[in-house]
Coordinates of C-alpha atoms and ligand atoms in Angstrom, one line a residue:
M24 CA 100.3 -10.8 35.5
P25 CA 97.9 -14.1 36.8
Q26 CA 94.6 -12.7 36.2
G27 CA 92.2 -12.6 40.0
P28 CA 94.1 -13.0 43.6
V29 CA 95.6 -15.6 44.8
R30 CA 92.7 -16.5 46.9
A31 CA 92.6 -19.9 49.2
R32 CA 89.9 -21.3 49.5
G33 CA 86.7 -20.3 50.8
T34 CA 88.0 -16.6 52.0
R35 CA 86.2 -13.1 50.7
T36 CA 88.4 -10.0 50.7
I37 CA 86.6 -7.4 50.3
A38 CA 87.9 -3.6 50.3
V39 CA 85.7 -0.8 51.4
A40 CA 86.1 1.9 49.3
N41 CA 84.9 5.1 48.1
Q42 CA 87.0 7.7 46.9
K43 CA 84.9 11.2 49.0
G44 CA 86.7 11.0 52.1
G45 CA 84.3 11.3 55.7
V46 CA 81.6 8.9 55.0
G47 CA 82.1 5.7 56.8
K48 CA 84.7 3.0 55.3
T49 CA 86.9 3.3 58.8
T50 CA 82.7 2.7 60.0
T51 CA 82.1 0.6 58.2
A52 CA 84.8 -1.0 58.8
I53 CA 85.4 -1.4 61.9
N54 CA 81.8 -3.2 62.4
L55 CA 80.6 -4.8 60.3
A56 CA 84.3 -6.7 60.7
T57 CA 82.7 -6.2 63.9
G58 CA 79.3 -8.2 63.3
L59 CA 80.8 -11.6 61.2
A60 CA 83.2 -11.9 64.0
A61 CA 80.4 -12.2 65.9
C62 CA 78.5 -14.5 63.8
G63 CA 81.9 -16.5 64.0
Q64 CA 83.0 -16.1 60.9
S65 CA 87.1 -15.3 61.8
V66 CA 88.3 -12.0 60.0
L67 CA 91.3 -9.7 59.1
V68 CA 90.8 -6.0 59.5
V69 CA 94.0 -4.7 57.1
D70 CA 94.5 -1.1 57.9
L71 CA 95.2 1.0 54.6
D72 CA 94.8 4.4 55.0
P73 CA 97.8 6.3 57.3
Q74 CA 95.5 7.8 59.7
G75 CA 95.6 4.5 61.2
N76 CA 92.5 5.1 62.2
A77 CA 91.2 1.4 61.6
S78 CA 94.1 0.0 64.6
T79 CA 93.0 2.5 67.1
G80 CA 89.5 2.3 66.3
L81 CA 89.8 -1.9 66.7
G82 CA 91.8 -1.3 69.7
V83 CA 95.6 -1.7 67.9
S84 CA 97.4 1.6 69.0
E85 CA 100.8 -0.8 70.5
Y86 CA 103.0 -2.5 67.6
E87 CA 105.6 -2.5 66.5
T88 CA 105.9 -3.3 62.5
D89 CA 102.8 -2.0 60.5
V90 CA 101.4 -2.5 56.4
Y91 CA 104.2 -1.0 54.9
D92 CA 107.0 -2.8 56.2
V93 CA 104.7 -5.4 54.9
L94 CA 104.7 -3.1 51.3
I95 CA 108.0 -1.7 51.5
G96 CA 109.8 -3.2 53.5
G97 CA 110.3 -6.8 52.8
G98 CA 108.0 -8.0 55.7
R99 CA 105.8 -10.9 56.3
F100 CA 102.0 -10.2 56.5
E101 CA 101.7 -12.6 59.4
D102 CA 104.4 -10.5 61.7
V103 CA 102.5 -7.3 61.4
I104 CA 99.0 -9.1 62.3
C105 CA 97.1 -8.0 65.3
R106 CA 95.2 -9.6 67.6
S107 CA 92.2 -7.5 68.8
E108 CA 90.1 -8.1 71.9
I109 CA 87.6 -9.5 70.0
P110 CA 87.5 -13.2 69.0
G111 CA 87.9 -14.4 65.5
L112 CA 89.0 -10.5 64.8
D113 CA 92.7 -10.1 63.4
V114 CA 94.0 -6.9 63.0
A115 CA 96.8 -5.8 60.3
P116 CA 97.6 -1.7 61.3
A117 CA 98.6 1.4 60.1
S118 CA 101.1 4.0 61.0
A119 CA 100.9 7.2 59.7
D120 CA 104.5 5.8 57.6
L121 CA 101.6 4.5 54.8
A122 CA 101.2 7.7 54.3
G123 CA 105.5 7.4 51.4
A124 CA 104.1 4.1 50.2
E125 CA 101.6 5.8 48.1
I126 CA 104.7 7.8 46.8
E127 CA 107.7 4.7 46.9
L128 CA 105.7 1.9 45.6
I129 CA 105.8 3.9 42.2
D130 CA 109.4 2.2 41.5
I131 CA 108.1 -1.2 43.1
P132 CA 108.5 -3.9 40.8
H133 CA 104.5 -5.2 40.9
R134 CA 103.6 -2.3 43.3
E135 CA 99.7 -2.4 42.1
S136 CA 99.9 -6.2 43.5
R137 CA 102.3 -5.9 46.2
L138 CA 98.8 -6.2 48.9
R139 CA 98.2 -9.1 47.3
E140 CA 100.9 -10.5 46.7
T141 CA 101.9 -10.2 50.5
L142 CA 98.9 -11.0 52.1
A143 CA 98.7 -14.4 49.8
P144 CA 100.2 -16.3 52.7
V145 CA 97.8 -15.4 55.6
L146 CA 95.0 -15.8 53.6
G147 CA 93.1 -19.1 54.3
R148 CA 93.2 -18.2 58.5
Y149 CA 89.7 -15.8 56.7
D150 CA 86.4 -16.4 56.0
Y151 CA 86.7 -12.5 55.2
V152 CA 89.7 -9.8 54.3
L153 CA 88.2 -6.2 55.3
I154 CA 91.1 -3.6 53.4
D155 CA 89.5 -0.3 55.2
C156 CA 91.0 2.9 51.9
P157 CA 92.3 5.9 52.1
P158 CA 90.4 8.4 50.8
A159 CA 92.4 8.7 47.5
L160 CA 92.6 6.5 44.1
G161 CA 95.9 6.3 44.3
L162 CA 98.1 3.3 44.5
L163 CA 97.1 2.2 48.1
T164 CA 94.0 1.4 47.2
I165 CA 94.5 0.4 43.8
N166 CA 96.6 -2.6 45.7
A167 CA 93.7 -2.9 47.9
L168 CA 91.3 -3.1 44.4
V169 CA 93.5 -5.5 43.2
A170 CA 93.9 -8.0 46.1
A171 CA 90.0 -7.8 46.3
D172 CA 87.4 -10.1 45.8
S173 CA 84.2 -7.5 46.2
V174 CA 84.2 -4.3 46.6
L175 CA 81.7 -2.2 49.5
V176 CA 80.8 1.1 48.7
P177 CA 79.7 3.7 51.8
L178 CA 77.5 5.7 50.7
Q179 CA 76.9 8.8 51.8
C180 CA 73.4 10.5 51.3
E181 CA 74.3 13.9 50.6
Y182 CA 75.1 16.0 46.7
F183 CA 77.0 15.0 43.9
A184 CA 76.5 11.7 45.4
L185 CA 76.0 9.1 42.4
E186 CA 78.6 11.6 40.5
G187 CA 81.3 10.8 42.6
M188 CA 79.8 6.4 42.4
T189 CA 80.8 6.7 38.4
R190 CA 84.2 7.7 39.0
L191 CA 84.8 5.3 41.1
M192 CA 82.6 2.4 39.1
K193 CA 84.3 3.6 35.6
S194 CA 88.5 3.2 38.2
I195 CA 86.6 -0.3 39.3
E196 CA 85.6 -1.1 35.6
R197 CA 90.4 0.0 34.8
I198 CA 91.4 -2.0 37.3
R199 CA 88.8 -5.5 36.4
R200 CA 90.1 -5.3 32.3
A201 CA 93.7 -4.4 34.0
Y202 CA 94.8 -6.4 37.1
N203 CA 91.6 -8.7 39.1
E204 CA 89.2 -9.2 36.1
S205 CA 87.1 -10.8 38.7
L206 CA 86.2 -7.7 41.0
N207 CA 83.2 -6.9 41.4
I208 CA 80.2 -5.3 43.2
Q209 CA 80.0 -6.4 47.1
G210 CA 77.3 -4.3 47.7
I211 CA 76.9 -0.4 48.0
V212 CA 75.7 1.2 51.8
L213 CA 73.8 4.2 52.9
T214 CA 75.3 5.7 55.7
M215 CA 74.6 8.9 58.6
Y216 CA 71.5 8.1 56.5
D217 CA 69.1 10.6 58.1
S218 CA 64.6 9.8 57.4
R219 CA 64.1 13.1 58.0
N220 CA 66.8 15.1 55.8
N221 CA 64.5 15.4 52.0
L222 CA 67.6 15.0 50.3
C223 CA 68.6 11.7 51.9
R224 CA 65.7 10.2 51.1
S225 CA 66.1 11.5 47.4
V226 CA 69.7 10.8 47.2
E227 CA 68.2 7.5 48.4
A228 CA 66.0 6.3 45.6
D229 CA 68.6 7.6 43.4
V230 CA 71.5 5.4 44.6
R231 CA 67.6 2.8 44.7
A232 CA 66.7 3.2 41.2
H233 CA 71.0 3.6 39.7
F234 CA 72.0 0.0 41.3
N235 CA 69.4 -2.0 41.9
D236 CA 70.5 -5.1 44.4
R237 CA 73.3 -4.4 45.2
V238 CA 72.9 -1.3 47.6
Y239 CA 71.4 -2.7 50.9
K240 CA 68.1 -3.2 52.1
T241 CA 70.1 -1.7 55.6
V242 CA 71.5 1.8 56.0
I243 CA 73.9 2.9 58.4
P244 CA 71.6 5.4 60.2
R245 CA 73.5 8.3 62.2
N246 CA 74.3 8.7 65.5
V247 CA 77.1 9.4 67.5
R248 CA 77.5 6.1 69.5
L249 CA 79.9 5.1 66.2
S250 CA 81.4 8.2 66.4
E251 CA 81.7 8.2 69.8
A252 CA 83.6 4.1 70.1
P253 CA 86.9 5.1 68.6
S254 CA 87.8 7.6 70.8
Y255 CA 87.1 4.7 73.0
G256 CA 89.4 1.4 70.9
K257 CA 86.0 -0.4 70.8
P258 CA 83.6 -1.2 67.9
A259 CA 80.4 0.8 68.4
L260 CA 78.9 -2.9 69.5
V261 CA 81.8 -3.6 71.8
Y262 CA 80.7 0.1 73.7
D263 CA 77.5 0.2 73.4
L264 CA 75.5 -2.8 71.6
A265 CA 72.4 -1.6 71.6
C266 CA 72.7 1.8 70.2
S267 CA 70.6 2.2 66.5
G268 CA 74.1 2.6 64.8
A269 CA 75.4 -1.1 66.1
Q270 CA 72.3 -2.7 65.4
A271 CA 72.2 -1.7 62.2
Y272 CA 75.6 -2.6 61.2
A273 CA 75.4 -6.1 63.1
R274 CA 71.5 -6.1 60.6
L275 CA 74.4 -4.7 58.1
A276 CA 77.2 -7.7 59.0
A277 CA 74.1 -10.4 58.9
E278 CA 72.0 -9.0 54.8
L279 CA 75.7 -9.2 54.0
L280 CA 75.6 -13.8 54.9
R281 CA 72.5 -14.4 54.1
R282 CA 73.4 -12.8 49.9
E283 CA 76.8 -14.6 50.2
G284 CA 74.2 -17.2 50.8
V285 CA 75.8 -18.6 55.1
G286 CA 73.2 -16.9 56.2
P287 CA 71.8 -17.5 59.6
I288 CA 68.7 -18.1 58.1
G289 CA 70.7 -19.6 55.6
E290 CA 68.9 -18.4 52.4
A291 CA 70.4 -18.9 49.1
A292 CA 73.0 -17.0 47.9
E293 CA 70.6 -13.7 45.5
Ligands
ADP318 N1 76.9 6.7 61.0 C1 77.3 7.4 61.3 N2 76.5 8.5 62.6 C2 77.4 9.2 62.8 N3 78.3 9.7 62.8 C3 79.1 9.3 61.6 C4 78.8 7.8 61.5 N4 79.5 7.0 60.4 C5 80.8 7.5 60.4 N5 80.8 8.3 61.4 C6 81.6 10.0 62.2 O1 82.4 10.5 61.1 C7 83.2 10.4 60.6 C8 84.3 9.3 59.3 O2 83.7 9.1 58.8 P1 85.0 8.3 58.5 O3 84.0 6.6 59.1 O4 86.1 7.9 60.0 O5 84.5 7.9 57.5 P2 85.7 7.5 56.1 O6 87.0 6.4 56.8 O7 85.0 8.0 55.0 O8 87.2 8.9 56.1 C9 84.0 9.9 62.1 O9 84.3 11.0 62.9 C10 83.1 9.0 62.4 O10 82.7 8.6 63.1
MG319 MG1 88.9 6.3 56.8

């Protein structure tokens, strides 16, 4: 099996992953993607969670085929891609069928690299591909990590956050050794942050001490507008751009671009 993602020059594929549920993966995928598109990047969100929250949160709820049909059914990625209402932002939606893929993939050749292989033909159309992972380290998340150049980890500042990170880092290391030697950490973003909460602040200090500059300076505050937006099928950046959550994700997009040397202020990459 080839090492490293089959990657069109210039496309960056980022898996948004954390085996814990409810830490802000989908919220981050939706709003970071929107922030990147607002900065002029062409972006594809691949929904790899059978719950399909990234799809509905981006207003994509009616579609004929989905990522399941590509991974298992032999369909083509380009037939699955839908446009969102945000210019420059496309979505490859997921349906509940994808839940079966965890099991069905087991019997398929190259089961770990189905996503990498099927995604390759459309990569060249995008500057960024964000993969919204399910809350488990099963075959779907493995497919995301094999297809990705890097992993972006949303981390909720709570007890045991660091223990969860250690597990995730071990899985990333295993994927790196077996399938994708160039996989790296895009960054860690602290989500649902509440600066008045002592535990939050102390977990933040631990995470920053441990992971240093891999932790984004931008933190995402707890903000009810972020949780309201999906029920309107809109990213928070469209639903209420002025809210603190939307502003934080806009800053996160700018920080991510800046770190890669394509930021609005044109700072060199770190
Ligand atoms: N910063 C935030 N402030 C308030 N609510 C949030 C925030 N981030 C996520 N949520 C809400 O928390 C829940 C879990 O977030 P979600 O992004 O779906 O997590 P995951 O994809 O990791 O399971 C959702 O209801 C979401 O709307
Ligand atoms: Mg999710």
